Coordinates of C-alpha atoms in Angstrom, one line a residue:
M23 CA -55.6 94.4 31.8
T24 CA -57.3 92.9 28.8
R25 CA -57.2 94.6 25.4
R26 CA -59.6 97.3 24.5
S27 CA -61.5 97.6 21.3
E28 CA -59.2 99.2 18.9
Q29 CA -61.4 100.8 16.2
I30 CA -63.0 103.3 18.6
S31 CA -61.6 106.1 20.8
L32 CA -60.5 105.6 24.3
H33 CA -63.3 107.7 25.6
L34 CA -65.9 105.9 23.6
N35 CA -64.4 102.5 24.6
A36 CA -64.6 103.5 28.3
Y37 CA -68.2 104.5 27.9
L38 CA -68.9 101.2 26.1
T39 CA -67.4 99.1 28.8
A40 CA -69.2 101.2 31.5
H41 CA -72.5 100.3 29.9
S42 CA -71.8 96.6 29.4
T43 CA -71.9 93.8 31.9
P44 CA -68.5 93.7 33.5
P45 CA -66.3 90.8 34.0
D46 CA -66.6 89.1 37.3
A47 CA -63.8 88.6 39.9
I48 CA -62.6 85.4 38.4
L49 CA -62.1 86.9 34.9
R50 CA -60.5 90.0 36.4
E51 CA -58.1 87.8 38.4
L52 CA -57.3 85.8 35.3
A53 CA -56.6 89.0 33.3
T54 CA -54.4 90.3 35.9
E55 CA -52.3 87.1 36.2
T56 CA -52.0 86.9 32.5
A57 CA -50.7 90.4 32.2
E58 CA -48.2 89.8 34.9
R59 CA -47.0 86.4 33.5
Y60 CA -47.1 87.2 29.9
P61 CA -46.8 90.9 29.3
N62 CA -45.6 90.4 25.7
E63 CA -48.5 88.1 24.9
I64 CA -51.4 90.0 26.6
H65 CA -52.6 91.0 23.2
L66 CA -53.7 87.3 22.6
Q67 CA -56.4 87.7 25.3
V68 CA -59.8 89.0 24.2
A69 CA -61.0 92.4 25.4
A70 CA -63.5 92.2 28.3
E71 CA -66.4 93.5 26.2
M72 CA -65.7 90.8 23.6
G73 CA -65.8 88.2 26.4
T74 CA -69.2 89.4 27.4
L75 CA -70.4 89.2 23.8
L76 CA -69.1 85.7 23.5
T77 CA -71.2 84.6 26.5
L78 CA -74.3 86.4 25.2
L79 CA -74.0 85.0 21.7
T80 CA -73.4 81.4 23.0
R81 CA -76.4 81.8 25.2
L82 CA -78.7 83.4 22.5
S83 CA -77.8 80.5 20.2
R84 CA -79.0 78.0 22.9
A85 CA -75.7 76.2 22.4
R86 CA -74.7 73.0 24.2
R87 CA -71.7 71.9 22.2
G88 CA -68.8 74.3 21.5
I89 CA -65.4 74.3 20.0
E90 CA -62.7 76.9 20.5
V91 CA -59.5 77.1 18.3
G92 CA -56.9 78.8 20.4
T93 CA -57.3 79.1 24.1
F94 CA -54.3 80.9 25.5
T95 CA -54.8 81.3 29.3
G96 CA -58.6 80.6 29.2
Y97 CA -60.4 83.9 29.3
S98 CA -62.5 83.3 26.2
S99 CA -63.2 79.6 27.0
I100 CA -64.7 80.6 30.4
C101 CA -66.9 83.2 28.6
I102 CA -68.1 80.5 26.1
A103 CA -68.6 77.7 28.6
R104 CA -70.6 80.0 30.8
G105 CA -73.0 80.5 27.9
L106 CA -73.6 76.9 27.2
G107 CA -76.9 75.2 28.2
A108 CA -77.3 72.5 30.8
G109 CA -75.0 69.6 30.2
G110 CA -72.9 71.6 27.7
R111 CA -69.4 70.8 26.7
L112 CA -66.6 72.9 25.2
L113 CA -63.7 71.4 23.2
C114 CA -60.6 73.6 23.3
C115 CA -57.6 73.3 20.9
D116 CA -54.3 74.8 21.8
V117 CA -50.6 73.9 21.4
S118 CA -49.2 75.4 24.6
E119 CA -49.1 73.3 27.8
E120 CA -47.8 76.3 29.7
W121 CA -50.5 78.8 28.7
T122 CA -53.3 76.3 29.1
S123 CA -52.0 75.3 32.5
V124 CA -53.2 78.8 33.7
A125 CA -56.5 78.2 31.8
R126 CA -57.0 74.8 33.7
K127 CA -56.4 76.6 37.0
Y128 CA -59.2 79.2 36.3
W129 CA -61.5 76.6 34.8
E130 CA -61.4 75.0 38.2
K131 CA -62.0 78.3 40.0
A132 CA -64.9 79.0 37.7
G133 CA -66.5 75.6 38.3
L134 CA -66.2 74.8 34.7
A135 CA -63.5 72.0 34.6
D136 CA -66.2 69.3 34.1
R137 CA -67.5 70.9 30.9
I138 CA -64.3 71.8 29.2
E139 CA -62.1 69.3 27.4
L140 CA -58.6 70.4 26.3
R141 CA -56.7 68.8 23.4
L142 CA -53.0 69.9 23.1
G143 CA -51.6 69.7 19.7
A144 CA -51.9 71.3 16.2
A145 CA -55.4 72.5 16.0
L146 CA -55.7 71.6 12.2
D147 CA -54.8 68.0 13.2
T148 CA -57.4 68.0 16.0
L149 CA -60.1 69.4 13.7
R150 CA -59.3 67.0 10.9
A151 CA -59.5 64.0 13.3
L152 CA -63.1 65.0 14.3
P153 CA -66.0 63.5 12.4
R154 CA -67.0 65.6 9.5
E155 CA -70.6 66.2 10.7
E156 CA -72.6 69.0 12.2
A157 CA -71.7 68.3 15.8
F158 CA -71.1 71.9 17.3
D159 CA -73.6 74.7 18.1
V160 CA -71.0 77.4 18.5
A161 CA -67.4 77.8 17.4
F162 CA -64.8 80.4 18.2
I163 CA -61.5 80.7 16.1
D164 CA -58.7 82.8 17.6
A165 CA -55.4 81.1 17.0
D166 CA -52.4 81.5 14.6
K167 CA -53.5 83.8 11.7
L168 CA -51.6 81.9 9.0
S169 CA -54.1 79.1 9.4
Y170 CA -57.2 81.0 9.4
P171 CA -58.4 80.0 5.9
K172 CA -57.9 76.3 6.8
Y173 CA -59.6 76.7 10.1
W174 CA -62.6 78.2 8.5
A175 CA -62.7 75.3 5.9
E176 CA -62.6 72.7 8.7
V177 CA -64.9 74.4 11.2
V178 CA -67.9 75.4 9.2
P179 CA -68.9 71.8 8.1
R180 CA -68.8 70.8 11.7
V181 CA -71.3 73.5 12.9
R182 CA -75.0 72.7 12.8
S183 CA -77.6 74.7 10.9
G184 CA -78.5 77.7 13.1
G185 CA -75.2 77.6 14.9
V186 CA -72.8 80.5 15.4
I187 CA -69.1 80.8 14.2
M188 CA -67.1 83.7 15.7
V189 CA -63.7 84.6 14.3
D190 CA -61.4 87.1 16.3
N191 CA -58.8 89.6 14.9
T192 CA -60.5 89.9 11.4
F193 CA -59.4 93.6 11.2
S194 CA -55.7 92.5 11.7
H195 CA -55.2 95.9 13.5
G196 CA -56.6 97.7 10.4
R197 CA -54.0 96.2 8.2
V198 CA -56.5 94.3 6.1
L199 CA -57.2 97.6 4.2
D200 CA -53.7 97.8 3.1
A201 CA -53.6 95.8 -0.2
G202 CA -49.9 96.3 -0.3
N203 CA -49.2 94.8 3.1
D204 CA -47.2 91.6 2.4
N205 CA -47.3 90.3 6.0
P206 CA -48.2 86.6 5.7
S207 CA -50.6 86.8 8.7
V208 CA -52.4 89.8 7.2
I209 CA -52.6 88.2 3.8
A210 CA -54.2 85.0 5.5
V211 CA -56.7 87.0 7.6
R212 CA -57.7 88.9 4.5
A213 CA -58.1 85.7 2.5
M214 CA -60.2 84.2 5.2
N215 CA -62.4 87.3 5.3
D216 CA -63.0 87.0 1.6
Q217 CA -63.6 83.3 1.8
A218 CA -66.2 83.8 4.6
A219 CA -67.9 86.6 2.9
A220 CA -68.3 84.4 -0.3
D221 CA -69.4 81.3 1.7
E222 CA -73.1 80.6 0.8
R223 CA -73.4 78.4 3.8
V224 CA -73.4 81.3 6.3
E225 CA -74.6 85.0 6.7
L226 CA -72.3 87.1 8.7
V227 CA -71.3 90.5 10.0
M228 CA -67.9 92.1 11.2
I229 CA -68.3 93.9 14.4
P230 CA -65.7 96.5 15.5
L231 CA -65.1 95.1 18.9
G232 CA -61.5 94.2 20.0
D233 CA -59.5 93.8 16.7
G234 CA -62.6 92.9 14.7
L235 CA -65.0 90.0 15.4
T236 CA -66.7 88.2 12.5
V237 CA -70.0 86.6 13.6
A238 CA -71.5 84.1 11.2
L239 CA -74.8 82.2 11.3
R240 CA -74.7 78.7 9.7
H241 CA -77.5 78.0 7.2

C-alpha cells in the first residue's frame, strides 16, 4: 500500500480517499509490487491521493513538458505523465537502475513509455546540464532531502511563467517545527521551505497531503 496523508487522522484520511478519484489497476499493481519488493523503502512512494493531485495539477496547468527529480518505482511519474497534454514529454531524474527498472515496466504497462525519458545519474548534474531557460511547464521534486535547496535553485529558472512546481515531503514528518532538530535532512528541508517562501518568482501554498506538498506558481 502507498503512504497515507500523515497530518490528518486515519478516519479522515479514509474519508478523503473515499471521496477522491482512486488509483487505477496499474497504479494499484505498482503500489503492491513496490511494497513487496521494497518494504523498507515504501515511504518513498507518494500517497494515492497525492498521485491524483499530481495528475490534476499537471492537467490544470495545461502542461506539455515536465521534469521529475526523484522517480523511485514510477508511481508519481505515471501520474504526471497522464496529466500532460498531447505530445507531452516528461524527463525523469534518478540514480537507481534497480528502482527505475520497475518504473520502466509500469510505464510500458500504462502506455506511457514513449513520453517519458529517464536520465540516470546525480540529479543535480542532470539539472545543471540542461539549458538555463524556461523549458518546463511542470516540475516535481521528490529526491534526497539534503539537496532540496539546490534542486529548488536549479529547477525554478527552468520553469516557464505560469508553470507549476511541486515539492514533496516539505513537512519532514512534522520535524520542520522543531527548531532544535539537527538532522541534516530536516535542516535542508526547512532551509528550502524558507528559500521558497522568500522567492519572489513564485507564489505558493503548502498542502497537508502525504508528508506535506508545496505547490508553487511561477510568475
